[in-house]
Amino acid sequence: MGLEEEIEELEREIAETPYNKSTEQHIGRLKAKLAEKKEELEKRQQGGGGGGGYAVEQHGDATVALVGFPSVGKSTLLNALTNADSEVGAYEFTTLDVNPGMLQYRGANIQVLDVPGLIEGAAGGRGGGREVLSVVRTADLVVFVLSPFELQQYDRLQQELYDNKVRLDQEPPSVTVSEKGRGGIRVTASVDLDLDEDTVGEVLRQHGVVNADVTIRENLDVDRLVDAAMDNRVYLPSMVTVNKMDLVDRGYLETVEAGLRERDIDPDEAVYVSAEQGKGLDALKERLWHELGLIRVYMDKPGRGVDSDEPLVLPAESSVGDALEKLGGDFEERFRFARVSGPSAKHDDQQVGEDHVLEDEDVMRLVLRK
Ligand SMILES: Nc1nc2c(ncn2[C@@H]2O[C@H](COP(=O)(O)OP(=O)(O)OP(=O)(O)O)[C@@H](O)[C@H]2O)c(=O)[nH]1
Ligand SMILES: [Mg+2]
């Protein structure tokens, strides 16, 4: 039996087996096996195919991927948001490559990627979608661009991303596996588990783990358990923007909102824009900023004062140490302490060390060794 048939066989068996306590272990084993087989198939395909030419370089402070079907207006939106000049066409598949643009907002450089039409089966390697999806995996935020007339595309986009090991709007599973030389698999759970400990063992063994201490801190299901055992899942936040709102009249707006609700998207959480008419873009930029959770730190430079034009932009919860790393050079080596004023400081010019956690709009002065 070929790998493809094995995968189909496993998928069929999973679909046909009713899930209950007595079948849980069996299903766990099947799902874990399926994940491994898919991995194997992917490796084999990559080996033969020359590999992805979609290595978009990481630039800027954060990266946003615009994901949507052909002709929903991704390129138009990219051009409206950024300094990119992406080709726009009134026909499908204008964008054959991933187009990057840079959005400057609040002193941050946000790289926006226009990801060409994800088509059905992309995650299965058809239509060159695999490389495109691999670009999405490197982003910090996924923005679904939807047409108000084709909201159902969202379902397929989500499925494609899931199949490509992208997990949206969820934290990584709270599971740690420390492998050991012997002793089998020992499970410690800090919460009540619906899953059987034997299922945990079964899934891990399918992934080649034989001896390990496993600590579980959430009541997870089989799928998340498999995710926890695989180290190639990426966990990203996502949001929805609905484009071409210039074509939507008041009456139809209710249909759009109902369509969003049907897909568990809160209509108040979606951002409505017209890329072509440049409407709603400020709200969209604001949301991108918010979703990315970036913070600005204004550096107080000796002899030059506070640089309020070009803040140091960092992920939320960044420490002084993270700031030093981003600044590069020899700042880390020469660091003695910092003086911080603003939201994170107890008082102005508070003296802090590398572990101090910064907040948006802090002002920081570094005191360095000569
Ligand atoms: N009415 C209206 N038309 C729009 C809007 N945004 C884009 N369009 C039109 O929709 C068509 C497709 O736009 P593109 O930006 O090329 O779409 P795309 O998503 O990049 O498509 P692909 O590159 O094929 O994946 C073009 O004719 C645009 O002019 C909008 O806000 N309103
Ligand atoms: Mg395009």
Tab-separated table of C-alpha atoms and ligand atoms in Angstrom:
chain	number	residue	atom	x	y	z
A	1	MET	CA	0.000	0.000	0.000
A	2	GLY	CA	1.369	3.423	-0.928
A	3	LEU	CA	1.629	6.284	1.547
A	4	GLU	CA	-1.299	8.129	-0.020
A	5	GLU	CA	-3.543	5.084	0.312
A	6	GLU	CA	-2.425	4.538	3.892
A	7	ILE	CA	-3.413	8.130	4.680
A	8	GLU	CA	-6.793	7.728	3.031
A	9	GLU	CA	-7.328	4.477	4.860
A	10	LEU	CA	-6.529	6.093	8.209
A	11	GLU	CA	-8.778	9.064	7.469
A	12	ARG	CA	-11.606	6.713	6.574
A	13	GLU	CA	-11.175	4.658	9.713
A	14	ILE	CA	-11.111	7.777	11.901
A	15	ALA	CA	-14.283	9.063	10.239
A	16	GLU	CA	-16.041	5.730	10.644
A	17	THR	CA	-15.095	5.032	14.241
A	18	PRO	CA	-17.574	6.492	16.723
A	19	TYR	CA	-15.791	8.423	19.450
A	20	ASN	CA	-16.348	7.203	22.984
A	21	LYS	CA	-14.368	6.095	26.011
A	22	SER	CA	-13.788	2.627	24.680
A	23	THR	CA	-12.543	3.808	21.262
A	24	GLU	CA	-10.598	6.840	22.489
A	25	GLN	CA	-7.237	5.086	22.683
A	26	HIS	CA	-7.715	3.554	19.270
A	27	ILE	CA	-8.645	6.917	17.722
A	28	GLY	CA	-5.699	8.550	19.455
A	29	ARG	CA	-3.392	5.993	17.908
A	30	LEU	CA	-4.962	6.462	14.453
A	31	LYS	CA	-4.732	10.257	14.592
A	32	ALA	CA	-1.145	10.181	15.757
A	33	LYS	CA	-0.284	7.726	13.018
A	34	LEU	CA	-2.062	9.904	10.463
A	35	ALA	CA	-0.048	12.945	11.533
A	36	GLU	CA	3.185	11.002	11.131
A	37	LYS	CA	2.203	9.621	7.734
A	38	LYS	CA	1.290	13.082	6.473
A	39	GLU	CA	4.650	14.339	7.638
A	40	GLU	CA	6.353	11.541	5.792
A	41	LEU	CA	4.426	12.260	2.605
A	42	GLU	CA	5.272	15.939	2.805
A	43	LYS	CA	8.969	15.237	3.253
A	44	ARG	CA	8.910	12.912	0.292
A	45	GLN	CA	7.170	15.504	-1.907
A	46	GLN	CA	9.560	18.254	-0.901
A	47	GLY	CA	12.509	15.995	-1.609
A	48	GLY	CA	11.417	15.591	-5.190
A	49	GLY	CA	10.070	19.023	-5.906
A	50	GLY	CA	13.030	21.285	-5.525
A	51	GLY	CA	11.425	23.093	-2.635
A	52	GLY	CA	9.743	26.405	-2.035
A	53	GLY	CA	10.803	29.542	-3.829
A	54	TYR	CA	8.711	31.578	-1.494
A	55	ALA	CA	11.258	32.545	1.086
A	56	VAL	CA	10.123	36.076	1.734
A	57	GLU	CA	12.668	37.723	3.931
A	58	GLN	CA	11.594	38.870	7.338
A	59	HIS	CA	11.672	42.628	7.427
A	60	GLY	CA	10.341	45.190	9.797
A	61	ASP	CA	9.011	44.833	13.304
A	62	ALA	CA	6.239	42.353	12.520
A	63	THR	CA	4.659	40.554	9.592
A	64	VAL	CA	1.019	40.334	8.569
A	65	ALA	CA	-0.258	37.868	5.950
A	66	LEU	CA	-3.295	38.835	3.889
A	67	VAL	CA	-5.042	35.586	3.059
A	68	GLY	CA	-7.940	35.262	0.678
A	69	PHE	CA	-9.330	33.829	-2.493
A	70	PRO	CA	-8.482	35.305	-5.882
A	71	SER	CA	-10.055	38.660	-6.685
A	72	VAL	CA	-11.188	39.563	-3.177
A	73	GLY	CA	-8.899	42.590	-3.385
A	74	LYS	CA	-5.753	41.577	-1.495
A	75	SER	CA	-3.402	43.377	-3.875
A	76	THR	CA	-5.570	46.474	-3.904
A	77	LEU	CA	-5.599	46.409	-0.114
A	78	LEU	CA	-1.842	45.911	0.076
A	79	ASN	CA	-1.303	48.896	-2.179
A	80	ALA	CA	-3.712	51.008	-0.184
A	81	LEU	CA	-2.028	50.100	3.108
A	82	THR	CA	1.613	50.106	2.145
A	83	ASN	CA	4.255	51.509	-0.118
A	84	ALA	CA	4.151	48.386	-2.294
A	85	ASP	CA	3.049	48.561	-5.860
A	86	SER	CA	1.401	45.241	-6.405
A	87	GLU	CA	-0.142	44.547	-9.778
A	88	VAL	CA	-3.916	44.774	-9.667
A	89	GLY	CA	-6.043	43.062	-12.249
A	90	ALA	CA	-9.719	42.482	-12.899
A	91	TYR	CA	-9.021	38.821	-13.546
A	92	GLU	CA	-8.137	35.925	-11.294
A	93	PHE	CA	-4.616	35.007	-10.225
A	94	THR	CA	-3.031	38.325	-10.926
A	95	THR	CA	-0.664	37.706	-8.090
A	96	LEU	CA	1.455	34.713	-8.849
A	97	ASP	CA	4.029	35.489	-6.234
A	98	VAL	CA	3.930	36.727	-2.691
A	99	ASN	CA	4.087	40.498	-2.681
A	100	PRO	CA	5.518	42.292	0.291
A	101	GLY	CA	4.786	45.851	1.260
A	102	MET	CA	5.746	47.924	4.262
A	103	LEU	CA	3.184	49.718	6.373
A	104	GLN	CA	4.498	52.466	8.596
A	105	TYR	CA	2.261	52.932	11.584
A	106	ARG	CA	3.000	54.563	14.910
A	107	GLY	CA	6.691	54.366	14.217
A	108	ALA	CA	6.506	50.646	13.507
A	109	ASN	CA	7.437	49.020	10.216
A	110	ILE	CA	4.848	46.342	9.615
A	111	GLN	CA	5.543	44.029	6.708
A	112	VAL	CA	2.335	43.116	4.908
A	113	LEU	CA	2.345	40.095	2.619
A	114	ASP	CA	-0.195	39.697	-0.129
A	115	VAL	CA	-0.576	35.945	-0.329
A	116	PRO	CA	-2.011	34.838	-3.648
A	117	GLY	CA	-5.282	32.954	-3.828
A	118	LEU	CA	-5.339	29.954	-1.600
A	119	ILE	CA	-7.135	27.329	-3.534
A	120	GLU	CA	-8.767	24.132	-2.458
A	121	GLY	CA	-6.212	21.421	-1.883
A	122	ALA	CA	-3.362	23.865	-1.418
A	123	ALA	CA	-2.290	22.198	1.801
A	124	GLY	CA	-2.192	18.907	-0.042
A	125	GLY	CA	0.502	20.283	-2.283
A	126	ARG	CA	-1.629	20.901	-5.365
A	127	GLY	CA	-1.528	24.166	-7.256
A	128	GLY	CA	1.687	25.402	-5.708
A	129	GLY	CA	-0.248	26.325	-2.602
A	130	ARG	CA	2.133	24.592	-0.245
A	131	GLU	CA	4.854	27.198	-0.708
A	132	VAL	CA	2.321	29.962	-0.317
A	133	LEU	CA	1.061	28.452	2.901
A	134	SER	CA	4.580	28.164	4.223
A	135	VAL	CA	4.809	31.943	3.963
A	136	VAL	CA	1.755	32.291	6.157
A	137	ARG	CA	3.455	30.171	8.799
A	138	THR	CA	6.168	32.796	9.240
A	139	ALA	CA	3.712	35.655	9.838
A	140	ASP	CA	2.790	37.134	13.211
A	141	LEU	CA	-0.849	37.695	12.262
A	142	VAL	CA	-3.205	36.217	9.689
A	143	VAL	CA	-5.747	38.583	8.142
A	144	PHE	CA	-8.534	36.888	6.247
A	145	VAL	CA	-9.660	39.115	3.408
A	146	LEU	CA	-13.220	38.253	2.480
A	147	SER	CA	-15.678	39.383	-0.107
A	148	PRO	CA	-19.044	40.309	1.419
A	149	PHE	CA	-20.668	38.149	-1.232
A	150	GLU	CA	-18.584	35.048	-0.621
A	151	LEU	CA	-18.157	34.700	3.095
A	152	GLN	CA	-18.201	30.935	2.785
A	153	GLN	CA	-14.638	31.179	1.470
A	154	TYR	CA	-13.608	31.669	5.076
A	155	ASP	CA	-14.420	28.043	5.877
A	156	ARG	CA	-12.132	26.758	3.187
A	157	LEU	CA	-9.328	29.143	4.021
A	158	GLN	CA	-9.444	28.014	7.617
A	159	GLN	CA	-9.373	24.385	6.596
A	160	GLU	CA	-6.380	24.960	4.313
A	161	LEU	CA	-4.459	26.614	7.093
A	162	TYR	CA	-5.373	23.917	9.595
A	163	ASP	CA	-4.234	21.232	7.169
A	164	ASN	CA	-0.995	23.127	6.813
A	165	LYS	CA	-0.421	22.939	10.552
A	166	VAL	CA	-1.410	26.517	11.313
A	167	ARG	CA	-3.473	26.797	14.492
A	168	LEU	CA	-5.383	30.029	14.736
A	169	ASP	CA	-6.383	31.889	17.861
A	170	GLN	CA	-5.314	29.202	20.280
A	171	GLU	CA	-2.432	28.897	22.665
A	172	PRO	CA	0.004	26.046	22.181
A	173	PRO	CA	-1.075	23.017	24.240
A	174	SER	CA	0.180	23.151	27.826
A	175	VAL	CA	2.044	19.896	27.617
A	176	THR	CA	5.684	19.175	28.320
A	177	VAL	CA	7.352	15.935	27.383
A	178	SER	CA	10.745	15.195	28.892
A	179	GLU	CA	12.192	12.061	27.414
A	180	LYS	CA	14.197	9.729	29.611
A	181	GLY	CA	16.255	6.605	29.241
A	182	ARG	CA	13.704	4.258	30.763
A	183	GLY	CA	10.622	3.849	32.888
A	184	GLY	CA	7.927	4.116	30.234
A	185	ILE	CA	5.548	7.042	29.879
A	186	ARG	CA	4.477	8.694	33.107
A	187	VAL	CA	1.685	11.244	32.970
A	188	THR	CA	1.162	13.976	35.545
A	189	ALA	CA	-1.863	16.220	35.064
A	190	SER	CA	-2.555	19.382	37.028
A	191	VAL	CA	-6.201	19.411	35.888
A	192	ASP	CA	-8.870	16.749	35.507
A	193	LEU	CA	-8.392	15.076	32.142
A	194	ASP	CA	-11.189	13.709	30.005
A	195	LEU	CA	-8.564	11.797	28.081
A	196	ASP	CA	-7.315	8.505	29.365
A	197	GLU	CA	-3.669	8.378	30.412
A	198	ASP	CA	-3.315	5.339	28.194
A	199	THR	CA	-4.428	7.422	25.223
A	200	VAL	CA	-1.668	9.915	25.997
A	201	GLY	CA	0.822	7.058	26.031
A	202	GLU	CA	-0.595	5.620	22.829
A	203	VAL	CA	-0.294	8.919	20.957
A	204	LEU	CA	3.235	9.582	22.170
A	205	ARG	CA	4.400	6.090	21.309
A	206	GLN	CA	3.134	6.602	17.759
A	207	HIS	CA	5.491	9.573	17.615
A	208	GLY	CA	8.389	7.449	18.764
A	209	VAL	CA	8.395	8.505	22.409
A	210	VAL	CA	8.808	5.480	24.644
A	211	ASN	CA	10.121	6.781	27.958
A	212	ALA	CA	9.091	10.204	29.180
A	213	ASP	CA	7.672	12.299	31.965
A	214	VAL	CA	4.624	14.043	30.568
A	215	THR	CA	3.121	17.049	32.312
A	216	ILE	CA	-0.311	18.225	31.174
A	217	ARG	CA	-1.833	21.483	32.361
A	218	GLU	CA	-5.068	21.629	30.378
A	219	ASN	CA	-7.972	19.356	29.643
A	220	LEU	CA	-7.141	18.757	25.998
A	221	ASP	CA	-8.730	16.620	23.322
A	222	VAL	CA	-7.047	14.066	21.077
A	223	ASP	CA	-6.345	16.570	18.288
A	224	ARG	CA	-4.558	18.966	20.584
A	225	LEU	CA	-2.691	16.072	22.113
A	226	VAL	CA	-1.436	15.117	18.650
A	227	ASP	CA	-0.532	18.776	18.052
A	228	ALA	CA	1.417	18.778	21.300
A	229	ALA	CA	3.341	15.712	20.198
A	230	MET	CA	4.240	17.254	16.836
A	231	ASP	CA	6.691	20.142	17.027
A	232	ASN	CA	5.784	21.779	13.725
A	233	ARG	CA	2.463	23.415	14.510
A	234	VAL	CA	2.428	27.197	14.491
A	235	TYR	CA	0.044	29.167	16.651
A	236	LEU	CA	-1.051	32.512	15.225
A	237	PRO	CA	-3.697	35.111	15.950
A	238	SER	CA	-6.132	35.918	13.166
A	239	MET	CA	-8.685	38.554	12.258
A	240	VAL	CA	-11.197	39.176	9.505
A	241	THR	CA	-11.542	42.079	7.140
A	242	VAL	CA	-14.402	42.360	4.686
A	243	ASN	CA	-13.461	44.266	1.545
A	244	LYS	CA	-15.557	45.822	-1.232
A	245	MET	CA	-17.950	47.311	1.284
A	246	ASP	CA	-18.626	50.078	-1.256
A	247	LEU	CA	-20.748	47.493	-3.058
A	248	VAL	CA	-22.830	46.683	0.012
A	249	ASP	CA	-26.040	48.557	0.712
A	250	ARG	CA	-27.755	48.883	4.049
A	251	GLY	CA	-30.139	46.027	3.431
A	252	TYR	CA	-27.399	43.604	2.508
A	253	LEU	CA	-25.286	44.556	5.515
A	254	GLU	CA	-27.548	42.441	7.709
A	255	THR	CA	-26.926	39.449	5.455
A	256	VAL	CA	-23.188	40.009	5.783
A	257	GLU	CA	-23.414	40.200	9.562
A	258	ALA	CA	-25.523	37.058	9.728
A	259	GLY	CA	-23.010	35.284	7.497
A	260	LEU	CA	-20.191	36.260	9.818
A	261	ARG	CA	-22.068	35.120	12.913
A	262	GLU	CA	-22.733	31.803	11.248
A	263	ARG	CA	-18.957	31.371	11.113
A	264	ASP	CA	-18.426	32.376	14.732
A	265	ILE	CA	-17.037	35.747	13.720
A	266	ASP	CA	-18.400	38.583	15.810
A	267	PRO	CA	-19.550	41.213	13.262
A	268	ASP	CA	-18.234	43.907	15.617
A	269	GLU	CA	-14.797	42.300	15.521
A	270	ALA	CA	-14.550	42.284	11.730
A	271	VAL	CA	-13.114	45.328	9.977
A	272	TYR	CA	-15.061	46.596	6.975
A	273	VAL	CA	-13.102	48.312	4.246
A	274	SER	CA	-13.145	49.420	0.661
A	275	ALA	CA	-9.584	49.033	-0.521
A	276	GLU	CA	-10.497	50.658	-3.799
A	277	GLN	CA	-12.014	53.753	-2.223
A	278	GLY	CA	-9.573	53.871	0.658
A	279	LYS	CA	-12.325	53.555	3.255
A	280	GLY	CA	-11.911	51.944	6.649
A	281	LEU	CA	-8.154	51.759	6.327
A	282	ASP	CA	-7.388	53.749	9.467
A	283	ALA	CA	-9.539	51.405	11.506
A	284	LEU	CA	-7.798	48.457	9.884
A	285	LYS	CA	-4.330	49.820	10.683
A	286	GLU	CA	-5.390	50.419	14.249
A	287	ARG	CA	-6.638	46.841	14.530
A	288	LEU	CA	-3.472	45.413	13.006
A	289	TRP	CA	-1.475	47.331	15.576
A	290	HIS	CA	-3.708	46.096	18.364
A	291	GLU	CA	-3.680	42.451	17.220
A	292	LEU	CA	0.083	42.427	16.801
A	293	GLY	CA	0.397	43.673	20.354
A	294	LEU	CA	3.431	45.810	19.657
A	295	ILE	CA	4.845	48.338	22.080
A	296	ARG	CA	6.868	51.512	21.450
A	297	VAL	CA	9.840	52.414	23.540
A	298	TYR	CA	11.288	55.882	23.040
A	299	MET	CA	15.015	55.928	23.502
A	300	ASP	CA	16.504	58.810	25.423
A	301	LYS	CA	19.860	59.181	23.735
A	302	PRO	CA	22.776	60.915	25.414
A	303	GLY	CA	23.186	64.419	24.069
A	304	ARG	CA	20.265	64.027	21.672
A	305	GLY	CA	17.239	63.690	23.931
A	306	VAL	CA	14.193	61.530	23.438
A	307	ASP	CA	13.693	60.174	19.931
A	308	SER	CA	9.933	60.355	19.550
A	309	ASP	CA	9.922	59.847	15.779
A	310	GLU	CA	11.480	56.434	15.611
A	311	PRO	CA	10.610	54.380	18.649
A	312	LEU	CA	12.061	50.978	19.256
A	313	VAL	CA	9.167	48.653	18.415
A	314	LEU	CA	8.946	45.397	20.324
A	315	PRO	CA	6.470	42.594	20.988
A	316	ALA	CA	4.321	43.054	24.100
A	317	GLU	CA	5.913	41.817	27.339
A	318	SER	CA	9.401	42.528	26.031
A	319	SER	CA	12.086	43.137	28.615
A	320	VAL	CA	14.970	45.573	28.651
A	321	GLY	CA	17.108	42.593	27.631
A	322	ASP	CA	14.920	42.026	24.563
A	323	ALA	CA	15.311	45.711	23.708
A	324	LEU	CA	19.093	45.410	23.917
A	325	GLU	CA	18.983	42.411	21.634
A	326	LYS	CA	16.898	44.256	19.072
A	327	LEU	CA	19.234	47.255	19.210
A	328	GLY	CA	22.070	44.886	18.359
A	329	GLY	CA	25.691	45.967	18.362
A	330	ASP	CA	27.477	45.774	21.683
A	331	PHE	CA	24.644	47.163	23.804
A	332	GLU	CA	24.117	43.853	25.583
A	333	GLU	CA	27.755	43.547	26.589
A	334	ARG	CA	28.110	47.142	27.719
A	335	PHE	CA	24.786	47.323	29.564
A	336	ARG	CA	24.963	48.399	33.201
A	337	PHE	CA	21.382	49.454	33.865
A	338	ALA	CA	18.570	51.445	32.328
A	339	ARG	CA	16.459	54.350	33.523
A	340	VAL	CA	12.827	54.007	32.561
A	341	SER	CA	9.980	56.514	32.776
A	342	GLY	CA	6.405	55.935	31.701
A	343	PRO	CA	3.766	53.225	32.049
A	344	SER	CA	6.096	50.442	33.264
A	345	ALA	CA	8.007	52.579	35.754
A	346	LYS	CA	7.149	52.982	39.431
A	347	HIS	CA	8.466	56.521	39.232
A	348	ASP	CA	10.318	58.662	36.700
A	349	ASP	CA	13.840	57.514	35.869
A	350	GLN	CA	13.437	54.244	37.712
A	351	GLN	CA	16.656	52.271	37.619
A	352	VAL	CA	16.039	48.816	36.174
A	353	GLY	CA	17.938	45.744	34.998
A	354	GLU	CA	17.627	43.496	31.966
A	355	ASP	CA	14.606	41.641	33.346
A	356	HIS	CA	12.402	44.707	33.647
A	357	VAL	CA	9.300	44.330	31.466
A	358	LEU	CA	8.586	47.336	29.259
A	359	GLU	CA	5.254	48.821	28.271
A	360	ASP	CA	3.941	50.846	25.351
A	361	GLU	CA	5.259	54.422	25.338
A	362	ASP	CA	7.970	53.935	27.906
A	363	VAL	CA	10.979	56.223	27.687
A	364	MET	CA	14.277	54.463	28.269
A	365	ARG	CA	17.828	55.655	28.777
A	366	LEU	CA	20.641	53.128	28.717
A	367	VAL	CA	23.605	53.447	31.000
A	368	LEU	CA	26.520	51.632	29.428
A	369	ARG	CA	30.078	50.743	30.233
A	370	LYS	CA	32.599	52.742	28.315
B	1	LIG	N1	-15.764	47.644	-5.761
B	1	LIG	C1	-14.566	47.293	-5.277
B	1	LIG	N2	-13.709	46.606	-6.053
B	1	LIG	C2	-12.523	46.272	-5.523
B	1	LIG	C3	-12.138	46.635	-4.207
B	1	LIG	N3	-10.908	46.154	-3.981
B	1	LIG	C4	-10.526	45.524	-5.116
B	1	LIG	N4	-11.491	45.594	-6.042
B	1	LIG	C5	-11.442	45.049	-7.417
B	1	LIG	O1	-11.430	43.623	-7.370
B	1	LIG	C6	-10.612	43.106	-8.410
B	1	LIG	C7	-9.557	42.190	-7.840
B	1	LIG	O2	-8.657	42.948	-7.025
B	1	LIG	P1	-7.207	42.439	-6.681
B	1	LIG	O3	-6.639	43.414	-5.710
B	1	LIG	O4	-6.437	42.176	-7.927
B	1	LIG	O5	-7.569	41.068	-5.968
B	1	LIG	P2	-6.583	39.949	-5.384
B	1	LIG	O6	-7.239	39.453	-4.146
B	1	LIG	O7	-5.221	40.498	-5.254
B	1	LIG	O8	-6.642	38.808	-6.476
B	1	LIG	P3	-5.520	37.729	-6.898
B	1	LIG	O9	-4.232	38.456	-7.052
B	1	LIG	O10	-6.034	37.156	-8.144
B	1	LIG	O11	-5.464	36.706	-5.791
B	1	LIG	C8	-10.023	44.327	-9.150
B	1	LIG	O12	-10.806	44.599	-10.276
B	1	LIG	C9	-10.162	45.437	-8.133
B	1	LIG	O13	-10.265	46.700	-8.727
B	1	LIG	C10	-13.083	47.389	-3.425
B	1	LIG	O14	-12.846	47.761	-2.266
B	1	LIG	N5	-14.264	47.672	-4.011
B	2	MG	MG	-3.493	39.974	-6.158
